[in-house]
CSV table of C-alpha atoms and ligand atoms in Angstrom, one decimal:
chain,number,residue,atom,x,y,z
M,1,UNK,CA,-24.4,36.3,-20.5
M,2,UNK,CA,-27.9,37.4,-22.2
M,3,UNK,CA,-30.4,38.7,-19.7
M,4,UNK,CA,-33.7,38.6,-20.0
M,5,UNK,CA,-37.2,39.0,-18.9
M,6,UNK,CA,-36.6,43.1,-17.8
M,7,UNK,CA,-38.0,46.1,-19.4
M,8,UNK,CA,-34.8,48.5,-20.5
M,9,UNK,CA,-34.7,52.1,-19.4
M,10,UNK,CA,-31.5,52.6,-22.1
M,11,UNK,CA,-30.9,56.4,-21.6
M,12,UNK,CA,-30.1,56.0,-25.4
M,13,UNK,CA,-31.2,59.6,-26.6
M,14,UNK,CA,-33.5,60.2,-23.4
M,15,UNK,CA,-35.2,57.7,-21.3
M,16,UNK,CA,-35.1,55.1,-24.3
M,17,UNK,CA,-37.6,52.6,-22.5
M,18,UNK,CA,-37.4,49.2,-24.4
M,19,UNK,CA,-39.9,47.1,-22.8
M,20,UNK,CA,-39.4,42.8,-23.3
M,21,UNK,CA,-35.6,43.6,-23.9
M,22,UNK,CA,-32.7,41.5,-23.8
M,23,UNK,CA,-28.9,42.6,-23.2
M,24,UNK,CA,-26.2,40.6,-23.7
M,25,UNK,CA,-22.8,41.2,-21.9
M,26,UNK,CA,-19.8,40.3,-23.0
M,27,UNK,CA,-17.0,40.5,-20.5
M,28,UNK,CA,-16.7,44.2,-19.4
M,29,UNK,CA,-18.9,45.2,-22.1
M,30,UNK,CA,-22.5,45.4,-23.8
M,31,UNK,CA,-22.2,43.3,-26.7
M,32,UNK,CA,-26.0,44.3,-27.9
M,33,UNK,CA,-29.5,44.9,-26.2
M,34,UNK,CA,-32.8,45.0,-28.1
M,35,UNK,CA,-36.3,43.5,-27.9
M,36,UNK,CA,-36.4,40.0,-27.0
M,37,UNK,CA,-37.7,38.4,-29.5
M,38,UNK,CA,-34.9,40.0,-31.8
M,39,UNK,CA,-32.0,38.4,-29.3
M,40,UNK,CA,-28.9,37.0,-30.5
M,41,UNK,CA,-29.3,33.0,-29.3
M,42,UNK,CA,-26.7,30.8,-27.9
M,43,UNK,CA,-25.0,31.6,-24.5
M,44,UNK,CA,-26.0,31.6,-20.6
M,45,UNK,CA,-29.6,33.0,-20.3
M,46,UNK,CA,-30.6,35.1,-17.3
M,47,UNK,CA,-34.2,35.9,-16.8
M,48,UNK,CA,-34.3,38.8,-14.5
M,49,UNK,CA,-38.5,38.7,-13.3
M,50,UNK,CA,-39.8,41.3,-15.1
M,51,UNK,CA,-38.0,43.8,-13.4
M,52,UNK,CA,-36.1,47.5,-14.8
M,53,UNK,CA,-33.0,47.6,-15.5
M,54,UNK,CA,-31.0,51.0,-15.8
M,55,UNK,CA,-27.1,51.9,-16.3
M,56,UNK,CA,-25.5,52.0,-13.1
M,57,UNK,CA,-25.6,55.1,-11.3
M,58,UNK,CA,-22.9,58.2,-11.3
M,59,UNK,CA,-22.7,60.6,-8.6
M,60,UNK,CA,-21.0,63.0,-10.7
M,61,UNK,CA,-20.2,65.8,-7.6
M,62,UNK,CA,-19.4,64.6,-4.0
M,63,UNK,CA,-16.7,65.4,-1.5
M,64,UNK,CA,-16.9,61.9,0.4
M,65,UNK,CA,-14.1,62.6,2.0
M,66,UNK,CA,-13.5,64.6,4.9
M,67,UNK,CA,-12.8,64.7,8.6
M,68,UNK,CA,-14.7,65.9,11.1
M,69,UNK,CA,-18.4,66.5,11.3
M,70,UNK,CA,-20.4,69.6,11.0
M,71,UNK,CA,-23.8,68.7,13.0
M,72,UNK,CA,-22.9,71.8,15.5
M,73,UNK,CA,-23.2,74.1,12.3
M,74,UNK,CA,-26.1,72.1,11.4
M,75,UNK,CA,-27.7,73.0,14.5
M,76,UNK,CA,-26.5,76.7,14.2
M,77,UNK,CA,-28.3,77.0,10.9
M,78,UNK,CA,-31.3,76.2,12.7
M,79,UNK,CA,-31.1,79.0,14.9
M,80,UNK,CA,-31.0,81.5,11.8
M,81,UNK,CA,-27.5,82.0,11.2
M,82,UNK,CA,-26.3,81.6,7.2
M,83,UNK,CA,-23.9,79.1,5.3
M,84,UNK,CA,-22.0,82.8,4.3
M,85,UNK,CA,-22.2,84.3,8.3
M,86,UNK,CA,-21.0,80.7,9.4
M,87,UNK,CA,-18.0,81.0,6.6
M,88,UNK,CA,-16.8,84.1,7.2
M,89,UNK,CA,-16.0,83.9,10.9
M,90,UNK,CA,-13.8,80.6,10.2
M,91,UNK,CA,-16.7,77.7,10.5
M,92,UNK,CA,-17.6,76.1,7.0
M,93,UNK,CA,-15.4,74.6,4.9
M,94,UNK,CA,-12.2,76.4,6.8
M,95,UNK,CA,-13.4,73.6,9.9
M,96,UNK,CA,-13.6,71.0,7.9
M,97,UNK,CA,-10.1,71.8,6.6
M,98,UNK,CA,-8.5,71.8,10.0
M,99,UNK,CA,-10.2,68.3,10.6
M,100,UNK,CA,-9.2,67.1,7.3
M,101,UNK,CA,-5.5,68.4,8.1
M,102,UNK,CA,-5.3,67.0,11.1
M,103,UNK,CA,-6.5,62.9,10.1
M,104,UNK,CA,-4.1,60.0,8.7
M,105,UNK,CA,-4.4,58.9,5.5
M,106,UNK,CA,-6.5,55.5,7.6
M,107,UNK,CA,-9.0,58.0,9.3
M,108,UNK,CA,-10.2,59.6,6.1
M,109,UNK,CA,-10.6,56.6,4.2
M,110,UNK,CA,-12.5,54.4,7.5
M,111,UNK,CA,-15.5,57.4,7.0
M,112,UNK,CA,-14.9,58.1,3.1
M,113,UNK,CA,-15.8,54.2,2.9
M,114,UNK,CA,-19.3,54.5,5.1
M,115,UNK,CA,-20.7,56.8,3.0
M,116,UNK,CA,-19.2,55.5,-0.4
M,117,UNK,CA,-21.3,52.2,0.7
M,118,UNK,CA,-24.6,54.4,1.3
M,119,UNK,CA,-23.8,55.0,-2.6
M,120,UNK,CA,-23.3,51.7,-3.6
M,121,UNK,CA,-26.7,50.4,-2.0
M,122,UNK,CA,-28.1,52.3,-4.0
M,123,UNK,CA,-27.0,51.2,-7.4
M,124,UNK,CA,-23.7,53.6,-8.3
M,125,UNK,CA,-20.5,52.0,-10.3
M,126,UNK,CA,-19.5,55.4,-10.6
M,127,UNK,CA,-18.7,58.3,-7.7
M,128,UNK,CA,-16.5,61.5,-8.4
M,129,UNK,CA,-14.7,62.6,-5.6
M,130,UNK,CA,-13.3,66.1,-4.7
M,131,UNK,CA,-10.5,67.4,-2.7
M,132,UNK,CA,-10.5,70.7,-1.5
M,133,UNK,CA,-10.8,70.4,2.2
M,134,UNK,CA,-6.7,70.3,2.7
M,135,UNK,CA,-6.1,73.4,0.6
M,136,UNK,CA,-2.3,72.6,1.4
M,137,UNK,CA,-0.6,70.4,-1.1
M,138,UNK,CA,0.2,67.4,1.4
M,139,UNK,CA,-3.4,67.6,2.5
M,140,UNK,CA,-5.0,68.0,-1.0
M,141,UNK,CA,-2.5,65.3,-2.1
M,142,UNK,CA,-3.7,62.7,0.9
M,143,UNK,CA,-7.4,63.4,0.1
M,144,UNK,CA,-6.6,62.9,-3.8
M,145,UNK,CA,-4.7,59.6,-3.2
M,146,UNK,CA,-7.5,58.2,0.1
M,147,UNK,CA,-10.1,58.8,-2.9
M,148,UNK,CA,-8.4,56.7,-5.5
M,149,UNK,CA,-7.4,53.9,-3.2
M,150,UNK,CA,-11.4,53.5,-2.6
M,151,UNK,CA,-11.8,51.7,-5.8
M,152,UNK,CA,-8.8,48.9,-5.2
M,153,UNK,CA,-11.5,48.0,-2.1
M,154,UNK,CA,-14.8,48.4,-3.5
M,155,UNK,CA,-16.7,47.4,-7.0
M,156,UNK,CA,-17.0,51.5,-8.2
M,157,UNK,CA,-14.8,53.4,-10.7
M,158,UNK,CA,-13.9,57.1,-9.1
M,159,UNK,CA,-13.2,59.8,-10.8
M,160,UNK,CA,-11.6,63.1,-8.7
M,161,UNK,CA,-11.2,66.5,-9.0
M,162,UNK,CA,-8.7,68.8,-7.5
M,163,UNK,CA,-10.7,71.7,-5.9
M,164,UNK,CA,-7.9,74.0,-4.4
M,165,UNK,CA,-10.0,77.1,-5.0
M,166,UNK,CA,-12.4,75.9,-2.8
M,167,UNK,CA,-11.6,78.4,0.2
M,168,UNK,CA,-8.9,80.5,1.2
M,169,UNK,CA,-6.8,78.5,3.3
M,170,UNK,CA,-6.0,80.4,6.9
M,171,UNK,CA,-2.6,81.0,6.5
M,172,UNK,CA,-3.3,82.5,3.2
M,173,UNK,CA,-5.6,85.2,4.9
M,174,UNK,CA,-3.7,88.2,4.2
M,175,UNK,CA,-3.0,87.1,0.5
M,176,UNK,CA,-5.2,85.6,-1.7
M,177,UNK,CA,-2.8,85.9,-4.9
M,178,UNK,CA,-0.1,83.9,-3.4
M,179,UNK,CA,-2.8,81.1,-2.8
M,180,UNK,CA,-4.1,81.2,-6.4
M,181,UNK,CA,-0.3,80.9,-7.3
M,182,UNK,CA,0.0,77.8,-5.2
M,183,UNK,CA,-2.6,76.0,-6.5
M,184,UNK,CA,-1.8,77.1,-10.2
M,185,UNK,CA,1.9,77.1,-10.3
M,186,UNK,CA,2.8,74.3,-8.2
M,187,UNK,CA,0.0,71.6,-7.3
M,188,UNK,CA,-2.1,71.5,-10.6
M,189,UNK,CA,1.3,70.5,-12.6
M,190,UNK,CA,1.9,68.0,-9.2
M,191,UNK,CA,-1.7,66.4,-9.1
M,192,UNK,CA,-1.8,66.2,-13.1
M,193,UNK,CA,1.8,65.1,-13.1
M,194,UNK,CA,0.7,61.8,-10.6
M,195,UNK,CA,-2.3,61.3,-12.4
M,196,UNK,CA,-4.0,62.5,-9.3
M,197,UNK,CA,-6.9,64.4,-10.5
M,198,UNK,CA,-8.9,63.9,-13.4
M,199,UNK,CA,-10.0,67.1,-13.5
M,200,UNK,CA,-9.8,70.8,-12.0
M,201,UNK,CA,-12.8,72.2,-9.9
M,202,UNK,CA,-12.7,75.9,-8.2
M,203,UNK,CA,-16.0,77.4,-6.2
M,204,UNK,CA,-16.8,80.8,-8.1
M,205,UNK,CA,-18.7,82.7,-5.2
M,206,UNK,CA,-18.4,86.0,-3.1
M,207,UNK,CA,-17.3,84.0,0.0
M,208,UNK,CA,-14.9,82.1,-2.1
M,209,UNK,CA,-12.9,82.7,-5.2
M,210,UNK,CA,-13.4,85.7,-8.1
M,211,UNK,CA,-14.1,85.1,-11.4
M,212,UNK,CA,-10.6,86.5,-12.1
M,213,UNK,CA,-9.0,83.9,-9.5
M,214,UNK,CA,-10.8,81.1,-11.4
M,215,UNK,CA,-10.1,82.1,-14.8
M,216,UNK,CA,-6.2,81.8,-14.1
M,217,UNK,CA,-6.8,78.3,-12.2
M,218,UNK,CA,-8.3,77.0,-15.4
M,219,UNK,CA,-5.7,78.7,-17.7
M,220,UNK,CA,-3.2,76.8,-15.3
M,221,UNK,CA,-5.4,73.3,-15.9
M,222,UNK,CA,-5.8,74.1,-19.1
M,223,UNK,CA,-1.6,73.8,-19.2
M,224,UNK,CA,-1.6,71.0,-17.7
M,225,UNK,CA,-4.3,69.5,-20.2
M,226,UNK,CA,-7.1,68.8,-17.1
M,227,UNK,CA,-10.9,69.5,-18.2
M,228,UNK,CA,-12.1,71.9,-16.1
M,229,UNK,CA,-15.9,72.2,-14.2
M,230,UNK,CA,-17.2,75.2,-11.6
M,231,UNK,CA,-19.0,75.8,-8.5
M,232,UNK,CA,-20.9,78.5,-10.2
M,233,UNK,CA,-23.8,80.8,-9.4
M,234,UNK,CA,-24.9,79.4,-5.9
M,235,UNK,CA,-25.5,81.9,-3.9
M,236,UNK,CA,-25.0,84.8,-6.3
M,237,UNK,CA,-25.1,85.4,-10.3
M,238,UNK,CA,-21.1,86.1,-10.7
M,239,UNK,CA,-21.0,85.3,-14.0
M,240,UNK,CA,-18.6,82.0,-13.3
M,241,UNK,CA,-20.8,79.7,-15.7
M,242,UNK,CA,-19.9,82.0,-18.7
M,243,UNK,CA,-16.6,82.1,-17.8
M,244,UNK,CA,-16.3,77.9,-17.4
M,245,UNK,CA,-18.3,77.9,-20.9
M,246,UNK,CA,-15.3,79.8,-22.5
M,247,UNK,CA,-13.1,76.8,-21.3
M,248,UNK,CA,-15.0,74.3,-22.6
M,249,UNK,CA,-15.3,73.1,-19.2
M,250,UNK,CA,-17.0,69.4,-18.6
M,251,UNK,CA,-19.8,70.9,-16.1
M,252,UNK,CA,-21.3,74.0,-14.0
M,253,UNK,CA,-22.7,72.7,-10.8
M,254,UNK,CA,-25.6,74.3,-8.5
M,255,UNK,CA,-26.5,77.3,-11.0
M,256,UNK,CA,-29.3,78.8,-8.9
M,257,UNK,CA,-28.6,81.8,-9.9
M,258,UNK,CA,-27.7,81.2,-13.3
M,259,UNK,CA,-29.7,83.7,-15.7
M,260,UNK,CA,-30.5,83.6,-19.7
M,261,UNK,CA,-27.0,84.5,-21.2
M,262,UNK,CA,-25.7,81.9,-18.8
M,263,UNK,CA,-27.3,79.6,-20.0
M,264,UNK,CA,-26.9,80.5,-23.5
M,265,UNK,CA,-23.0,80.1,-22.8
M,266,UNK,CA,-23.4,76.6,-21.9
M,267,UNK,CA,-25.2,75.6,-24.2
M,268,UNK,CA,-22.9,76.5,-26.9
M,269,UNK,CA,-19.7,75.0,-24.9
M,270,UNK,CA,-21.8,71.7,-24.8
M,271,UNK,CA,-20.9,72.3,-21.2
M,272,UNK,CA,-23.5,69.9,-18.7
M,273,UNK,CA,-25.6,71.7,-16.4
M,274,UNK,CA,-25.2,69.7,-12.7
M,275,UNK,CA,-28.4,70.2,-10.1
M,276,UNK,CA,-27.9,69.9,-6.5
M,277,UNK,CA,-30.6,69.6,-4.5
M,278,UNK,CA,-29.2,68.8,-1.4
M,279,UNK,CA,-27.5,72.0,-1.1
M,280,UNK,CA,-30.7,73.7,-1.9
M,281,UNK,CA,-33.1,71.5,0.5
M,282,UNK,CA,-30.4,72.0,3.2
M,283,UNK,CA,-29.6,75.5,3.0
M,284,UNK,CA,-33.3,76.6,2.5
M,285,UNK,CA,-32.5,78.2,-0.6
M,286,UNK,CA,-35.8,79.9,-2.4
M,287,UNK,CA,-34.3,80.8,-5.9
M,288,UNK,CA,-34.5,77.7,-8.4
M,289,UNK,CA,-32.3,76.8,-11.1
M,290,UNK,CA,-33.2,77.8,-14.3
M,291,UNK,CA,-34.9,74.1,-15.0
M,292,UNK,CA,-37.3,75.7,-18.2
M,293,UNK,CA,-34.5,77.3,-19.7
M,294,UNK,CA,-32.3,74.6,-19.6
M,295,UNK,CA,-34.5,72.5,-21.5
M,296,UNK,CA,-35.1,74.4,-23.8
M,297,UNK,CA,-32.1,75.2,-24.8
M,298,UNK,CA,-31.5,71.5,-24.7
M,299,UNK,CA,-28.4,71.6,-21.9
M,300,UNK,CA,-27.8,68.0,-20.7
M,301,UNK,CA,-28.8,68.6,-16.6
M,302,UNK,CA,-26.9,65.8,-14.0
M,303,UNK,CA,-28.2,65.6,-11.1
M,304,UNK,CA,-25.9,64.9,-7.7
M,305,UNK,CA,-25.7,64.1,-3.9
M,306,UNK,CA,-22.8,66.9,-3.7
M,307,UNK,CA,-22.0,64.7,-0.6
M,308,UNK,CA,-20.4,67.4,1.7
M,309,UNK,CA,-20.3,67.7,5.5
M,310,UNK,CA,-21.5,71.2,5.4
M,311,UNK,CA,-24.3,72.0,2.5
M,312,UNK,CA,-25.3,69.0,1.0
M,313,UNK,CA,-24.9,65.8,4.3
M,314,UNK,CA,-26.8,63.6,1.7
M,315,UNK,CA,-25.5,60.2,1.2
M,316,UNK,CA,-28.5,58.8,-0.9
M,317,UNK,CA,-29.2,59.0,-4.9
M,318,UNK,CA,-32.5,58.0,-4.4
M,319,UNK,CA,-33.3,60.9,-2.0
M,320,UNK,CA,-31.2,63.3,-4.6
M,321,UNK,CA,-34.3,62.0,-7.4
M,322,UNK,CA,-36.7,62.9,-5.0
M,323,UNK,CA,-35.7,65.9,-4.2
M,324,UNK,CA,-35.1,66.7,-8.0
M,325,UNK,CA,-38.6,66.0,-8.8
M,326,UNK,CA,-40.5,67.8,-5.5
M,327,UNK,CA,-38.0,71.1,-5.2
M,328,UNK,CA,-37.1,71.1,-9.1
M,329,UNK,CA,-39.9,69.7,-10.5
M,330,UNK,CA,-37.3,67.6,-12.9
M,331,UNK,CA,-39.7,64.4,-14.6
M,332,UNK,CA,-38.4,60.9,-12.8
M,333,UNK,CA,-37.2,60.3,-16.4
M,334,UNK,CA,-35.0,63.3,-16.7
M,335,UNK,CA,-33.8,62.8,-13.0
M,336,UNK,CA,-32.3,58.9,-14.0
M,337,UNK,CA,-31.1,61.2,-16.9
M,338,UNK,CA,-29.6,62.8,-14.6
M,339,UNK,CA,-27.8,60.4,-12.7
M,340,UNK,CA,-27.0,58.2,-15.9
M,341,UNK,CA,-26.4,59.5,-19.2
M,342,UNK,CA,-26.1,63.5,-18.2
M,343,UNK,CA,-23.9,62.5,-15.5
M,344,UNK,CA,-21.7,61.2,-17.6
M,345,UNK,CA,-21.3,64.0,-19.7
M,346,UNK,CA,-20.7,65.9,-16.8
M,347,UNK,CA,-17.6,63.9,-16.0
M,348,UNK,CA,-16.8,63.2,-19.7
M,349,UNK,CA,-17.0,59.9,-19.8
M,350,UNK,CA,-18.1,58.5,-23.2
M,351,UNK,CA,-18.1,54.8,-22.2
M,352,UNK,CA,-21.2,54.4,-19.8
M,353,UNK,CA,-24.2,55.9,-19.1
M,354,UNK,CA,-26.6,54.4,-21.3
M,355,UNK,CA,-27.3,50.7,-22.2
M,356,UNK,CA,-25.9,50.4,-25.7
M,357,UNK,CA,-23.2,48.0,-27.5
M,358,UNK,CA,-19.9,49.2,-27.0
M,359,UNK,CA,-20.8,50.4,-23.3
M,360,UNK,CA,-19.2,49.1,-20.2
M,361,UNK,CA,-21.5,46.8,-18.7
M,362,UNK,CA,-22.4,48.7,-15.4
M,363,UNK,CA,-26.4,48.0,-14.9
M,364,UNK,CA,-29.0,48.2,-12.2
M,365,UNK,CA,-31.7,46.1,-12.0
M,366,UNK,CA,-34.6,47.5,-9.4
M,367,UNK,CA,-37.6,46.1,-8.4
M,368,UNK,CA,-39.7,48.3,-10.2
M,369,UNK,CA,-42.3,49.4,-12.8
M,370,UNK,CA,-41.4,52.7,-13.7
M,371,UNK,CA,-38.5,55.5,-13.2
M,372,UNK,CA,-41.8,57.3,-10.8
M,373,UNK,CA,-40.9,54.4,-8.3
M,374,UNK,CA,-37.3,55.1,-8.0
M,375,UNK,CA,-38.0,59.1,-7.0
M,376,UNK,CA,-41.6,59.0,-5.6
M,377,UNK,CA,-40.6,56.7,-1.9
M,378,UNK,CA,-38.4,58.6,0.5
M,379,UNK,CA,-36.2,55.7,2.1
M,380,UNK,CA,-37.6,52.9,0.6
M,381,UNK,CA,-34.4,51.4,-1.9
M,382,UNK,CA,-36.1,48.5,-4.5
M,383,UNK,CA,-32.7,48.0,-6.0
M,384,UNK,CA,-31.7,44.0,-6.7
M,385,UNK,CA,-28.8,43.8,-8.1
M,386,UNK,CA,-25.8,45.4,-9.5
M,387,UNK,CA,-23.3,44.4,-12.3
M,388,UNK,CA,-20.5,46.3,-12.6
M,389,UNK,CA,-17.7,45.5,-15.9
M,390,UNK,CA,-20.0,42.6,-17.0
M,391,UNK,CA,-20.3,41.0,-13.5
M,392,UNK,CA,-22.9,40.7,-10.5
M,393,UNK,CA,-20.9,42.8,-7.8
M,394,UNK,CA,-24.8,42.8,-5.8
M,395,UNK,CA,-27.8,41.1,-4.9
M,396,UNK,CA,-29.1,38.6,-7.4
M,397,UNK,CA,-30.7,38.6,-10.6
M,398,UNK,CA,-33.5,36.3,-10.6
I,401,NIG,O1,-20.7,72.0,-3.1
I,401,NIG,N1,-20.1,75.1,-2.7
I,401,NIG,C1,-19.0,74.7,-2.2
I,401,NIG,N2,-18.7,73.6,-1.7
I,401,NIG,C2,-19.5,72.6,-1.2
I,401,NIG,C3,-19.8,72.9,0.3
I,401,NIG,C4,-18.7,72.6,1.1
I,401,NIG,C5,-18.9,72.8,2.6
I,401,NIG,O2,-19.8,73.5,3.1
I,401,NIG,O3,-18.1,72.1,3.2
I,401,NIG,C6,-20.8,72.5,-2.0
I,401,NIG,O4,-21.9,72.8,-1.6
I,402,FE,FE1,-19.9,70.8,-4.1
């Protein structure tokens, strides 16, 4: 199939606009795109109105699934009580655990599915998932094994991470070592054994795990031959990025607090810098990531819903460009970047991201000028269509 009649926002070595372009698919993959007048003939031609087409979108940091809700803590946070003061006495993530514990395998993925379609409308053909809210190996397990099943029912690839060090599991309380040893001695071999996780996550932070505690999960991924990525430098500078930099580790996400040397380390892992301005917009935070200095030290910066019931309830990419751009001051450019080609790297994944031959054919065509029109509306979604592995899994392309 050679489409036509669109204006190409490649992502090929930055926002690669090629306007009059045509792409040609052939089965799961892009066989060649160019202008054109330069198109291969012969074939089915689509003409697609004018309109701009982009890779499909990749939500490279969410934790879609979950039980429970957390509005109550929602509403707490309004009264002036902290994410941290919340945490510590047993609300946060711990209450999400105990709903997460306490659901079937059916439960999680009946919600997980709502808002992995609130992705989907909005252009993704790739989600990562995390675990993390079972802490337990059955529970960690479930959440692992409800997150892969979601692609046998929808048109999306997912990608997971185990996230044991997320929080120190309650019956843990009085011993944090025997915890770390559970989640490096017996479920990282078990998850990387089923082919459960494609990579190992751990949240680096005061009210979470040291930078000691994260250095042996990743020795103990590193075993087991799993990438690595990090929570790092939320709510405090810890020094968790420089540490996930010395394990060549596929991604830091949040990095508020991230300073020079941090992001010095990163940019000599080749390690991808993942924004997440939910979190930040939801927990009022007032110091930025290190945008400038990221730049210019030429880190590749994703950009992510970090879909969580707690810090981040945000179940739109479109909103997570907006609020990129007006908290972050990211360019629309670098925030499709962000959610294309840089999310990628942040998952590792060579084979999509960018409209070139050799690609898998995951597009999205909006109804739109420019990448401004994607980030600028709050609520307003101009996507049209969506073809995922060469075929139209949305909408229509005329
Ligand atoms: O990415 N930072 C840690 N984990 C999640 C929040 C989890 C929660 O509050 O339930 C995050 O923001
Ligand atoms: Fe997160």
């Amino acid at each position: 199939m050679l489409l036509t009649h669109l204006d190409a926002a490649t992502m090929r070595g930055g926002y690669g606009l090629i306007k009059d372009a045509a792409i040609l698919l052939e089965d799961e993959r892009i066989a060649w795109v160019g202008p054109r007048v330069e198109a291969p003939g012969g074939g089915r031609t689509v003409a697609c109105g004018g309109r701009l087409v982009s890779p499909g979108l990749i939500d490279c940091h969410t934790h879609l699934v979950y039980g429970g809700s957390r509005a109550h803590e929602f509403e707490q946070r309004l009264t002036g009580v902290s994410y941290a003061e919340i945490a510590k006495a047993g609300g946060g993530i711990a209450s999400t655990v105990r709903a997460t514990r306490s659901q079937s395998e059916a439960e999680l993925r009946a919600a997980a599915l709502k808002r992995l379609d609130c992705l989907l409308a909005e252009g993704a053909t790739t989600v990562e998932i995390k675990s993390g809210y079972g802490l337990d190996r059955e529970t960690e397990v479930k959440m692992l094994s409800v997150a892969r099943g979601l692609s046998r029912v929808r048109p999306v690839d997912v990608v997971t991470s185990y996230l044991g060090a997320h929080a120190l599991p309650p019956e843990f309380r009085d011993d944090r070592a025997a915890y770390v040893d559970l989640v490096c001695n017996e479920v990282i071999p078990l998850v990387a054994r089923e082919k459960l996780a494609d990579a190992v996550d751990a949240f680096c932070e005061g009210i979470a795990f040291s930078v000691e505690e994260t250095r042996r999960v990743f020795e103990a991924a590193r075993a087991c031959g799993l990438p690595v990525k990090l929570h790092a430098e939320q709510l405090s500078n810890l020094g968790g990025a420089k540490l996930a930099a010395s394990f060549g580790a596929l991604s830091v996400d949040h990095i508020e607090y991230l300073d020079q040397s941090g992001v010095d380390a990163i940019a000599g892992s080749g390690t991808a810098a993942v924004l997440l301005p939910g979190a930040f917009y939801y927990l009022r935070e007032t110091q930025l990531p290190p945008v400038t200095a990221l730049r210019k030290a030429g880190v590749p910066v994703a950009i992510a819903t970090d879909l969580n019931p707690g810090s981040s309830p945000v179940h739109s990419l479109l909103a997570t460009m907006n609020m990129a751009c007006v908290l972050f001051a990211l360019t629309p450019e670098e925030a499709l970047l962000g959610l294309t080609a840089n999310a990628a790297r942040a998952l590792g994944l060579k084979d999509r991201g960018v409209i070139a031959p050799g690609m898998k054919a995951d597009l999205a065509l909006w109804d739109i000028e420019r990448p401004g029109e994607l980030a600028y509306p709050l609520g307003l979604n101009p996507l049209k269509a969506v073809i995922r592995n060469g075929k139209l899994v949305r909408g229509d392309l005329s």
